[in-house]
């Protein structure tokens, strides 16, 4: 069996360029930084609008509370998975981390919609127009996505589109969670569709731009 | 690699040399033909150099390296496939339209050459020199190394980086 050919000149050239490097922060720490920014934003919104109206809406329709809780868990899991998968050599299975909570999020939202159809009296009316939901979710998701891209700038996502979809899901879920603080969701199909459309726009835009934004290496 | 991250050159060169066998094995598993293995090795080593800060010493070096090598093998195969595809089409076009070469085609060719020259002129001096000696003057690595007084490895690295920059700069042009 022949010996493996070693590209010695290239190795020596790379060795000559070697300089000490600062290691990448662990994925959980970078994800935590992003979650902290979302938490601070939530705190500011809670101070502005108060937790009372939101808690009343949840008491009247517990599925809304489940939906919000699942959206928060989805945002955290998707952000963590995006940070993990941006490092070479990590198991592809991380991509599934936000899926269970995302399913609960969709199921709880769908159940709320069904409840509204079966018992119209339970619907909380008087919410803002649906286009406001879309503008809010997309508007909040853009800076959250930008922040996550900044956090991933030193990583090396070998599958940038996959990572971009996860960070899009994280941003959209976080923006949808923040929206529930002051937005009286009415569980109507139009409201649900508006949210779904906004989330799809955010994920789609991140997926479309993923290659350009994350392929630095 | 942990020592290399701290700047230990000997450890770095040793780990890179030891990595070659695994890179070639991953590239073969990904379906890279023998004549492309050296390209995959070179691309992978250059990527390892750029992203060495992403290696976490508490985790497997082989898994980290294999992921990079696998990606670079796919990129090399795709790039090779695109190249071959274009060449086939160019031959067909030449056969079919050899007599229809007109002034507009000539002007387009000149325009593209101007763009390329402008992009080469904007490269950093060492990269520009590598392109001029190895690419345009078609000198061998040994000749270029003798002429410039720089070692062959450095010239190879500079040529690779110059080609990457040129590809990115000219991407999107017809």
mmCIF file of C-alpha atoms in Angstrom:
data_model
loop_
_atom_site.group_PDB
_atom_site.id
_atom_site.type_symbol
_atom_site.label_atom_id
_atom_site.label_comp_id
_atom_site.label_asym_id
_atom_site.label_seq_id
_atom_site.Cartn_x
_atom_site.Cartn_y
_atom_site.Cartn_z
ATOM 1 C CA UNK A 1 0.000 0.000 0.000
ATOM 2 C CA UNK A 2 1.421 3.404 -0.977
ATOM 3 C CA UNK A 3 2.019 6.115 1.606
ATOM 4 C CA UNK A 4 -0.411 9.018 1.790
ATOM 5 C CA UNK A 5 0.943 11.998 -0.209
ATOM 6 C CA UNK A 6 1.400 14.960 2.165
ATOM 7 C CA UNK A 7 1.213 18.502 0.703
ATOM 8 C CA UNK A 8 4.241 19.605 2.705
ATOM 9 C CA UNK A 9 4.737 23.063 1.052
ATOM 10 C CA UNK A 10 1.112 24.007 1.785
ATOM 11 C CA UNK A 11 1.353 22.761 5.373
ATOM 12 C CA UNK A 12 4.564 24.736 5.904
ATOM 13 C CA UNK A 13 2.980 27.862 4.412
ATOM 14 C CA UNK A 14 -0.024 27.539 6.708
ATOM 15 C CA UNK A 15 2.310 26.874 9.647
ATOM 16 C CA UNK A 16 4.228 30.055 8.814
ATOM 17 C CA UNK A 17 0.972 32.032 8.967
ATOM 18 C CA UNK A 18 -0.113 30.498 12.269
ATOM 19 C CA UNK A 19 -1.164 32.919 14.978
ATOM 20 C CA UNK A 20 -2.904 32.168 18.296
ATOM 21 C CA UNK A 21 -6.698 32.293 17.998
ATOM 22 C CA UNK A 22 -9.494 33.060 20.439
ATOM 23 C CA UNK A 23 -11.759 30.024 20.636
ATOM 24 C CA UNK A 24 -15.392 30.315 19.690
ATOM 25 C CA UNK A 25 -17.708 30.643 22.696
ATOM 26 C CA UNK A 26 -19.750 27.482 23.401
ATOM 27 C CA UNK A 27 -23.057 27.330 21.456
ATOM 28 C CA UNK A 28 -25.190 27.409 24.619
ATOM 29 C CA UNK A 29 -23.511 30.634 25.728
ATOM 30 C CA UNK A 30 -24.095 32.354 22.378
ATOM 31 C CA UNK A 31 -27.717 31.152 22.364
ATOM 32 C CA UNK A 32 -28.099 32.424 25.933
ATOM 33 C CA UNK A 33 -26.893 35.882 24.860
ATOM 34 C CA UNK A 34 -29.569 35.990 22.167
ATOM 35 C CA UNK A 35 -32.285 34.743 24.556
ATOM 36 C CA UNK A 36 -31.204 37.418 27.075
ATOM 37 C CA UNK A 37 -31.837 40.152 24.484
ATOM 38 C CA UNK A 38 -35.304 38.693 23.788
ATOM 39 C CA UNK A 39 -35.994 38.506 27.542
ATOM 40 C CA UNK A 40 -34.984 42.157 28.028
ATOM 41 C CA UNK A 41 -37.301 43.178 25.160
ATOM 42 C CA UNK A 42 -40.128 41.169 26.772
ATOM 43 C CA UNK A 43 -39.468 42.881 30.113
ATOM 44 C CA UNK A 44 -39.646 46.327 28.467
ATOM 45 C CA UNK A 45 -42.955 45.415 26.757
ATOM 46 C CA UNK A 46 -44.362 44.050 30.035
ATOM 47 C CA UNK A 47 -43.467 47.270 31.838
ATOM 48 C CA UNK A 48 -45.116 49.303 29.067
ATOM 49 C CA UNK A 49 -48.300 47.253 28.688
ATOM 50 C CA UNK A 50 -48.563 45.392 32.016
ATOM 51 C CA UNK A 51 -48.995 41.638 32.466
ATOM 52 C CA UNK A 52 -52.669 41.914 33.558
ATOM 53 C CA UNK A 53 -54.404 41.930 30.159
ATOM 54 C CA UNK A 54 -52.247 39.081 28.905
ATOM 55 C CA UNK A 55 -52.938 36.954 32.023
ATOM 56 C CA UNK A 56 -56.682 37.640 31.686
ATOM 57 C CA UNK A 57 -56.610 36.466 28.072
ATOM 58 C CA UNK A 58 -54.744 33.327 29.119
ATOM 59 C CA UNK A 59 -57.250 32.629 31.920
ATOM 60 C CA UNK A 60 -60.122 32.958 29.455
ATOM 61 C CA UNK A 61 -58.443 30.742 26.836
ATOM 62 C CA UNK A 62 -55.725 28.450 28.271
ATOM 63 C CA UNK A 63 -54.786 27.245 24.756
ATOM 64 C CA UNK A 64 -53.388 30.747 24.125
ATOM 65 C CA UNK A 65 -51.106 30.325 27.140
ATOM 66 C CA UNK A 66 -49.957 26.914 25.868
ATOM 67 C CA UNK A 67 -49.371 28.370 22.422
ATOM 68 C CA UNK A 68 -47.242 31.210 23.838
ATOM 69 C CA UNK A 69 -45.273 28.883 26.113
ATOM 70 C CA UNK A 70 -44.586 26.543 23.171
ATOM 71 C CA UNK A 71 -43.487 29.504 21.018
ATOM 72 C CA UNK A 72 -41.033 30.602 23.726
ATOM 73 C CA UNK A 73 -39.607 27.062 24.009
ATOM 74 C CA UNK A 74 -39.404 26.868 20.184
ATOM 75 C CA UNK A 75 -37.455 30.148 20.065
ATOM 76 C CA UNK A 76 -34.966 28.943 22.695
ATOM 77 C CA UNK A 77 -34.523 25.480 21.145
ATOM 78 C CA UNK A 78 -34.173 26.821 17.586
ATOM 79 C CA UNK A 79 -31.600 29.428 18.685
ATOM 80 C CA UNK A 80 -29.605 26.777 20.540
ATOM 81 C CA UNK A 81 -29.767 24.336 17.616
ATOM 82 C CA UNK A 82 -28.676 27.084 15.168
ATOM 83 C CA UNK A 83 -25.642 27.884 17.337
ATOM 84 C CA UNK A 84 -24.733 24.196 17.697
ATOM 85 C CA UNK A 85 -25.111 23.384 13.996
ATOM 86 C CA UNK A 86 -22.965 26.372 13.025
ATOM 87 C CA UNK A 87 -19.958 24.459 14.407
ATOM 88 C CA UNK A 88 -18.485 21.686 12.210
ATOM 89 C CA UNK A 89 -18.821 18.118 13.372
ATOM 90 C CA UNK A 90 -21.994 18.413 15.435
ATOM 91 C CA UNK A 91 -24.745 15.799 14.967
ATOM 92 C CA UNK A 92 -27.360 16.655 12.358
ATOM 93 C CA UNK A 93 -30.039 15.437 14.808
ATOM 94 C CA UNK A 94 -29.857 18.854 16.528
ATOM 95 C CA UNK A 95 -32.036 20.148 13.738
ATOM 96 C CA UNK A 96 -34.983 18.313 15.342
ATOM 97 C CA UNK A 97 -34.634 20.010 18.740
ATOM 98 C CA UNK A 98 -37.245 22.749 18.159
ATOM 99 C CA UNK A 99 -39.667 20.461 16.303
ATOM 100 C CA UNK A 100 -41.698 19.054 19.282
ATOM 101 C CA UNK A 101 -42.342 22.516 20.756
ATOM 102 C CA UNK A 102 -43.128 23.895 17.288
ATOM 103 C CA UNK A 103 -45.720 21.114 16.849
ATOM 104 C CA UNK A 104 -47.279 21.985 20.243
ATOM 105 C CA UNK A 105 -47.243 25.674 19.247
ATOM 106 C CA UNK A 106 -49.079 24.955 15.980
ATOM 107 C CA UNK A 107 -51.475 22.480 17.649
ATOM 108 C CA UNK A 108 -52.378 24.918 20.455
ATOM 109 C CA UNK A 109 -52.910 27.740 17.950
ATOM 110 C CA UNK A 110 -55.016 25.451 15.764
ATOM 111 C CA UNK A 111 -57.034 24.318 18.778
ATOM 112 C CA UNK A 112 -57.704 27.959 19.652
ATOM 113 C CA UNK A 113 -58.962 28.513 16.141
ATOM 114 C CA UNK A 114 -61.193 25.435 16.360
ATOM 115 C CA UNK A 115 -62.533 26.589 19.737
ATOM 116 C CA UNK A 116 -63.406 29.922 18.162
ATOM 117 C CA UNK A 117 -65.379 28.140 15.444
ATOM 118 C CA UNK A 118 -67.221 25.809 17.894
ATOM 119 C CA UNK A 119 -67.883 28.436 20.556
ATOM 120 C CA UNK A 120 -67.776 31.960 19.081
ATOM 121 C CA UNK A 121 -68.590 33.440 22.530
ATOM 122 C CA UNK A 122 -65.143 32.427 23.804
ATOM 123 C CA UNK A 123 -63.349 34.533 21.193
ATOM 124 C CA UNK A 124 -61.616 37.639 22.527
ATOM 125 C CA UNK A 125 -62.628 40.318 20.049
ATOM 126 C CA UNK A 126 -61.289 43.761 19.323
ATOM 127 C CA UNK A 127 -57.716 42.964 18.352
ATOM 128 C CA UNK A 128 -55.710 45.115 15.993
ATOM 129 C CA UNK A 129 -55.936 44.505 12.244
ATOM 130 C CA UNK A 130 -54.143 41.404 10.980
ATOM 131 C CA UNK A 131 -51.641 43.417 8.937
ATOM 132 C CA UNK A 132 -50.370 44.871 12.226
ATOM 133 C CA UNK A 133 -49.498 41.336 13.402
ATOM 134 C CA UNK A 134 -47.549 40.685 10.201
ATOM 135 C CA UNK A 135 -45.699 44.004 10.456
ATOM 136 C CA UNK A 136 -44.881 43.413 14.127
ATOM 137 C CA UNK A 137 -43.648 39.830 13.712
ATOM 138 C CA UNK A 138 -41.576 40.622 10.623
ATOM 139 C CA UNK A 139 -40.371 43.925 12.094
ATOM 140 C CA UNK A 140 -39.185 42.303 15.334
ATOM 141 C CA UNK A 141 -37.801 39.217 13.626
ATOM 142 C CA UNK A 142 -35.453 41.259 11.391
ATOM 143 C CA UNK A 143 -33.272 42.666 14.222
ATOM 144 C CA UNK A 144 -33.451 39.326 16.080
ATOM 145 C CA UNK A 145 -32.244 37.505 12.946
ATOM 146 C CA UNK A 146 -29.516 40.110 12.436
ATOM 147 C CA UNK A 147 -28.382 39.639 16.034
ATOM 148 C CA UNK A 148 -28.234 35.868 15.596
ATOM 149 C CA UNK A 149 -26.274 36.211 12.335
ATOM 150 C CA UNK A 150 -23.841 38.477 14.193
ATOM 151 C CA UNK A 151 -23.500 35.845 16.924
ATOM 152 C CA UNK A 152 -22.777 33.208 14.268
ATOM 153 C CA UNK A 153 -20.307 35.353 12.309
ATOM 154 C CA UNK A 154 -17.223 33.614 13.734
ATOM 155 C CA UNK A 155 -18.740 30.133 13.485
ATOM 156 C CA UNK A 156 -18.534 27.995 10.366
ATOM 157 C CA UNK A 157 -21.985 26.794 9.283
ATOM 158 C CA UNK A 158 -21.206 24.095 6.733
ATOM 159 C CA UNK A 159 -24.923 23.936 5.865
ATOM 160 C CA UNK A 160 -25.850 27.631 5.897
ATOM 161 C CA UNK A 161 -29.424 27.207 4.661
ATOM 162 C CA UNK A 162 -30.243 24.699 7.417
ATOM 163 C CA UNK A 163 -28.754 27.037 10.023
ATOM 164 C CA UNK A 164 -30.593 30.019 8.505
ATOM 165 C CA UNK A 165 -33.942 28.198 8.675
ATOM 166 C CA UNK A 166 -33.354 27.493 12.371
ATOM 167 C CA UNK A 167 -32.407 31.075 13.138
ATOM 168 C CA UNK A 168 -35.442 32.248 11.150
ATOM 169 C CA UNK A 169 -37.663 29.933 13.201
ATOM 170 C CA UNK A 170 -36.073 31.229 16.425
ATOM 171 C CA UNK A 171 -36.619 34.873 15.429
ATOM 172 C CA UNK A 172 -40.194 34.301 14.239
ATOM 173 C CA UNK A 173 -41.137 32.334 17.368
ATOM 174 C CA UNK A 174 -39.587 34.984 19.627
ATOM 175 C CA UNK A 175 -41.381 37.800 17.768
ATOM 176 C CA UNK A 176 -44.713 35.914 17.955
ATOM 177 C CA UNK A 177 -44.192 35.379 21.714
ATOM 178 C CA UNK A 178 -43.459 39.088 22.240
ATOM 179 C CA UNK A 179 -46.596 39.968 20.284
ATOM 180 C CA UNK A 180 -48.841 38.123 22.763
ATOM 181 C CA UNK A 181 -47.781 40.525 25.552
ATOM 182 C CA UNK A 182 -49.931 43.336 24.164
ATOM 183 C CA UNK A 183 -51.854 41.822 21.263
ATOM 184 C CA UNK A 184 -55.341 40.442 22.070
ATOM 185 C CA UNK A 185 -55.198 37.410 19.795
ATOM 186 C CA UNK A 186 -58.743 36.526 18.807
ATOM 187 C CA UNK A 187 -58.076 32.911 17.775
ATOM 188 C CA UNK A 188 -59.875 33.541 14.501
ATOM 189 C CA UNK A 189 -58.657 31.799 11.376
ATOM 190 C CA UNK A 190 -57.625 35.147 9.827
ATOM 191 C CA UNK A 191 -55.452 35.971 12.850
ATOM 192 C CA UNK A 192 -53.894 32.517 12.821
ATOM 193 C CA UNK A 193 -53.237 32.749 9.090
ATOM 194 C CA UNK A 194 -51.681 36.193 9.488
ATOM 195 C CA UNK A 195 -49.292 34.816 12.126
ATOM 196 C CA UNK A 196 -48.472 31.779 9.988
ATOM 197 C CA UNK A 197 -47.829 34.024 6.978
ATOM 198 C CA UNK A 198 -45.510 36.309 8.976
ATOM 199 C CA UNK A 199 -43.590 33.312 10.339
ATOM 200 C CA UNK A 200 -43.258 31.820 6.844
ATOM 201 C CA UNK A 201 -41.988 35.185 5.507
ATOM 202 C CA UNK A 202 -39.317 35.354 8.224
ATOM 203 C CA UNK A 203 -38.172 31.729 7.778
ATOM 204 C CA UNK A 204 -38.304 31.984 3.972
ATOM 205 C CA UNK A 205 -36.284 35.214 3.895
ATOM 206 C CA UNK A 206 -33.638 33.731 6.184
ATOM 207 C CA UNK A 207 -33.472 30.538 4.111
ATOM 208 C CA UNK A 208 -33.163 32.542 0.885
ATOM 209 C CA UNK A 209 -30.393 34.743 2.264
ATOM 210 C CA UNK A 210 -28.710 32.022 4.342
ATOM 211 C CA UNK A 211 -26.057 31.184 1.771
ATOM 212 C CA UNK A 212 -25.037 34.822 1.340
ATOM 213 C CA UNK A 213 -25.155 35.764 5.007
ATOM 214 C CA UNK A 214 -23.575 32.718 6.581
ATOM 215 C CA UNK A 215 -21.136 31.323 3.956
ATOM 216 C CA UNK A 216 -18.041 33.166 4.995
ATOM 217 C CA UNK A 217 -15.746 30.161 4.973
ATOM 218 C CA UNK B 1 -5.075 21.151 17.521
ATOM 219 C CA UNK B 2 -5.570 22.674 20.971
ATOM 220 C CA UNK B 3 -1.831 23.482 21.024
ATOM 221 C CA UNK B 4 -2.078 24.870 17.480
ATOM 222 C CA UNK B 5 -4.892 27.174 18.577
ATOM 223 C CA UNK B 6 -2.449 28.602 21.107
ATOM 224 C CA UNK B 7 0.096 29.211 18.329
ATOM 225 C CA UNK B 8 2.306 26.078 18.491
ATOM 226 C CA UNK B 9 3.564 25.809 14.894
ATOM 227 C CA UNK B 10 5.158 22.356 15.208
ATOM 228 C CA UNK B 11 1.995 20.878 16.694
ATOM 229 C CA UNK B 12 -0.038 22.551 13.945
ATOM 230 C CA UNK B 13 2.059 21.207 11.089
ATOM 231 C CA UNK B 14 1.987 17.745 12.660
ATOM 232 C CA UNK B 15 -1.783 17.729 13.076
ATOM 233 C CA UNK B 16 -2.281 18.979 9.500
ATOM 234 C CA UNK B 17 0.007 16.270 8.120
ATOM 235 C CA UNK B 18 -1.786 13.648 10.228
ATOM 236 C CA UNK B 19 -5.140 14.919 8.953
ATOM 237 C CA UNK B 20 -4.432 14.218 5.281
ATOM 238 C CA UNK B 21 -5.253 10.492 5.447
ATOM 239 C CA UNK B 22 -8.650 11.138 7.045
ATOM 240 C CA UNK B 23 -9.445 13.929 4.548
ATOM 241 C CA UNK B 24 -8.652 11.630 1.606
ATOM 242 C CA UNK B 25 -10.724 8.833 3.128
ATOM 243 C CA UNK B 26 -13.726 11.146 3.666
ATOM 244 C CA UNK B 27 -13.365 12.525 0.118
ATOM 245 C CA UNK B 28 -13.308 8.997 -1.317
ATOM 246 C CA UNK B 29 -16.411 8.078 0.686
ATOM 247 C CA UNK B 30 -18.128 11.161 -0.757
ATOM 248 C CA UNK B 31 -17.361 9.897 -4.240
ATOM 249 C CA UNK B 32 -14.435 12.144 -5.175
ATOM 250 C CA UNK B 33 -12.343 10.553 -7.944
ATOM 251 C CA UNK B 34 -8.617 10.001 -7.361
ATOM 252 C CA UNK B 35 -7.590 12.972 -9.505
ATOM 253 C CA UNK B 36 -9.608 15.355 -7.307
ATOM 254 C CA UNK B 37 -8.361 14.075 -3.953
ATOM 255 C CA UNK B 38 -5.457 16.544 -3.831
ATOM 256 C CA UNK B 39 -7.850 19.432 -4.503
ATOM 257 C CA UNK B 40 -10.101 18.310 -1.658
ATOM 258 C CA UNK B 41 -7.089 17.962 0.664
ATOM 259 C CA UNK B 42 -5.874 21.455 -0.237
ATOM 260 C CA UNK B 43 -9.324 23.076 0.153
ATOM 261 C CA UNK B 44 -9.890 21.299 3.459
ATOM 262 C CA UNK B 45 -6.510 22.307 4.907
ATOM 263 C CA UNK B 46 -7.131 25.926 3.917
ATOM 264 C CA UNK B 47 -10.576 25.825 5.534
ATOM 265 C CA UNK B 48 -9.145 24.205 8.678
ATOM 266 C CA UNK B 49 -6.648 27.073 8.825
ATOM 267 C CA UNK B 50 -9.407 29.702 8.571
ATOM 268 C CA UNK B 51 -11.805 28.097 11.054
ATOM 269 C CA UNK B 52 -9.387 26.552 13.547
ATOM 270 C CA UNK B 53 -10.909 28.741 16.271
ATOM 271 C CA UNK B 54 -14.180 26.751 15.958
ATOM 272 C CA UNK B 55 -12.574 23.517 17.185
ATOM 273 C CA UNK B 56 -13.584 22.660 20.738
ATOM 274 C CA UNK B 57 -10.802 20.600 22.415
ATOM 275 C CA UNK B 58 -13.376 18.821 24.575
ATOM 276 C CA UNK B 59 -14.866 17.217 21.452
ATOM 277 C CA UNK B 60 -13.617 14.862 18.737
ATOM 278 C CA UNK B 61 -11.078 16.387 16.326
ATOM 279 C CA UNK B 62 -11.814 13.678 13.762
ATOM 280 C CA UNK B 63 -15.547 14.488 13.706
ATOM 281 C CA UNK B 64 -14.781 18.207 13.294
ATOM 282 C CA UNK B 65 -12.275 17.549 10.502
ATOM 283 C CA UNK B 66 -14.459 14.951 8.749
ATOM 284 C CA UNK B 67 -17.377 17.409 8.609
ATOM 285 C CA UNK B 68 -15.193 20.067 6.953
ATOM 286 C CA UNK B 69 -13.615 17.539 4.579
ATOM 287 C CA UNK B 70 -17.029 16.165 3.581
ATOM 288 C CA UNK B 71 -18.312 19.641 2.788
ATOM 289 C CA UNK B 72 -15.218 20.558 0.787
ATOM 290 C CA UNK B 73 -15.413 17.268 -1.121
ATOM 291 C CA UNK B 74 -18.988 18.078 -2.156
ATOM 292 C CA UNK B 75 -18.004 21.649 -3.102
ATOM 293 C CA UNK B 76 -15.085 20.359 -5.192
ATOM 294 C CA UNK B 77 -17.290 17.783 -6.943
ATOM 295 C CA UNK B 78 -19.936 20.428 -7.701
ATOM 296 C CA UNK B 79 -17.381 22.897 -8.971
ATOM 297 C CA UNK B 80 -15.785 20.184 -11.130
ATOM 298 C CA UNK B 81 -19.227 19.158 -12.418
ATOM 299 C CA UNK B 82 -20.107 22.756 -13.349
ATOM 300 C CA UNK B 83 -16.776 23.108 -15.086
ATOM 301 C CA UNK B 84 -17.242 19.950 -17.163
ATOM 302 C CA UNK B 85 -20.805 20.945 -17.976
ATOM 303 C CA UNK B 86 -19.683 24.336 -19.259
ATOM 304 C CA UNK B 87 -16.889 22.826 -21.310
ATOM 305 C CA UNK B 88 -19.273 20.435 -23.091
ATOM 306 C CA UNK B 89 -21.599 23.326 -23.923
ATOM 307 C CA UNK B 90 -18.758 25.505 -25.125
ATOM 308 C CA UNK B 91 -17.595 22.807 -27.515
ATOM 309 C CA UNK B 92 -21.095 22.341 -28.866
ATOM 310 C CA UNK B 93 -21.497 26.081 -29.322
ATOM 311 C CA UNK B 94 -18.162 26.374 -31.082
ATOM 312 C CA UNK B 95 -19.117 23.637 -33.502
ATOM 313 C CA UNK B 96 -22.504 25.096 -34.222
ATOM 314 C CA UNK B 97 -21.693 28.788 -34.379
ATOM 315 C CA UNK B 98 -18.074 28.863 -35.477
ATOM 316 C CA UNK B 99 -18.963 30.906 -38.559
ATOM 317 C CA UNK B 100 -21.184 33.343 -36.729
ATOM 318 C CA UNK B 101 -18.542 35.062 -34.645
ATOM 319 C CA UNK B 102 -19.360 38.731 -35.005
ATOM 320 C CA UNK B 103 -18.223 42.096 -33.718
ATOM 321 C CA UNK B 104 -20.495 41.982 -30.675
ATOM 322 C CA UNK B 105 -18.939 38.704 -29.505
ATOM 323 C CA UNK B 106 -15.485 40.182 -29.947
ATOM 324 C CA UNK B 107 -16.479 43.286 -27.988
ATOM 325 C CA UNK B 108 -17.993 41.127 -25.244
ATOM 326 C CA UNK B 109 -14.765 39.131 -25.037
ATOM 327 C CA UNK B 110 -12.756 42.342 -24.741
ATOM 328 C CA UNK B 111 -15.087 43.632 -22.057
ATOM 329 C CA UNK B 112 -14.751 40.449 -20.033
ATOM 330 C CA UNK B 113 -10.972 40.542 -20.382
ATOM 331 C CA UNK B 114 -10.990 44.156 -19.140
ATOM 332 C CA UNK B 115 -13.089 43.178 -16.129
ATOM 333 C CA UNK B 116 -10.728 40.326 -15.349
ATOM 334 C CA UNK B 117 -7.639 42.543 -15.659
ATOM 335 C CA UNK B 118 -9.249 45.171 -13.437
ATOM 336 C CA UNK B 119 -10.122 42.530 -10.828
ATOM 337 C CA UNK B 120 -6.548 41.160 -10.935
ATOM 338 C CA UNK B 121 -5.141 44.685 -10.553
ATOM 339 C CA UNK B 122 -7.205 45.143 -7.374
ATOM 340 C CA UNK B 123 -5.804 42.000 -5.716
ATOM 341 C CA UNK B 124 -3.309 42.364 -2.852
ATOM 342 C CA UNK B 125 0.285 42.465 -4.233
ATOM 343 C CA UNK B 126 1.262 38.892 -3.282
ATOM 344 C CA UNK B 127 -1.929 37.376 -4.665
ATOM 345 C CA UNK B 128 -1.588 39.431 -7.856
ATOM 346 C CA UNK B 129 1.980 38.235 -8.280
ATOM 347 C CA UNK B 130 0.899 34.602 -7.836
ATOM 348 C CA UNK B 131 -1.796 34.976 -10.517
ATOM 349 C CA UNK B 132 0.594 36.710 -12.923
ATOM 350 C CA UNK B 133 3.358 34.148 -12.550
ATOM 351 C CA UNK B 134 1.363 30.906 -12.217
ATOM 352 C CA UNK B 135 -1.832 31.752 -14.069
ATOM 353 C CA UNK B 136 -0.949 34.218 -16.827
ATOM 354 C CA UNK B 137 2.739 33.501 -17.497
ATOM 355 C CA UNK B 138 2.044 29.769 -16.906
ATOM 356 C CA UNK B 139 5.249 29.336 -14.926
ATOM 357 C CA UNK B 140 5.723 26.190 -12.865
ATOM 358 C CA UNK B 141 5.713 26.479 -9.077
ATOM 359 C CA UNK B 142 9.497 25.999 -9.045
ATOM 360 C CA UNK B 143 10.066 28.730 -11.678
ATOM 361 C CA UNK B 144 7.738 31.178 -9.933
ATOM 362 C CA UNK B 145 9.344 30.392 -6.595
ATOM 363 C CA UNK B 146 12.818 31.012 -8.052
ATOM 364 C CA UNK B 147 11.701 34.261 -9.699
ATOM 365 C CA UNK B 148 9.974 35.735 -6.670
ATOM 366 C CA UNK B 149 12.120 34.304 -3.889
ATOM 367 C CA UNK B 150 8.988 33.012 -2.131
ATOM 368 C CA UNK B 151 8.404 29.400 -1.198
ATOM 369 C CA UNK B 152 6.096 27.197 -3.267
ATOM 370 C CA UNK B 153 3.574 26.687 -0.471
ATOM 371 C CA UNK B 154 3.110 30.431 -0.002
ATOM 372 C CA UNK B 155 2.622 30.870 -3.765
ATOM 373 C CA UNK B 156 0.024 28.092 -3.801
ATOM 374 C CA UNK B 157 -1.874 29.626 -0.897
ATOM 375 C CA UNK B 158 -1.782 33.061 -2.540
ATOM 376 C CA UNK B 159 -2.965 31.674 -5.867
ATOM 377 C CA UNK B 160 -5.815 29.833 -4.184
ATOM 378 C CA UNK B 161 -6.931 32.950 -2.319
ATOM 379 C CA UNK B 162 -6.621 35.088 -5.436
ATOM 380 C CA UNK B 163 -8.799 32.677 -7.431
ATOM 381 C CA UNK B 164 -11.393 32.664 -4.648
ATOM 382 C CA UNK B 165 -11.444 36.469 -4.583
ATOM 383 C CA UNK B 166 -11.702 36.657 -8.368
ATOM 384 C CA UNK B 167 -14.518 34.103 -8.448
ATOM 385 C CA UNK B 168 -16.462 36.100 -5.855
ATOM 386 C CA UNK B 169 -15.766 39.402 -7.602
ATOM 387 C CA UNK B 170 -16.734 38.159 -11.053
ATOM 388 C CA UNK B 171 -19.708 36.103 -9.868
ATOM 389 C CA UNK B 172 -22.901 37.214 -11.540
ATOM 390 C CA UNK B 173 -21.171 38.510 -14.644
ATOM 391 C CA UNK B 174 -22.279 36.796 -17.827
#
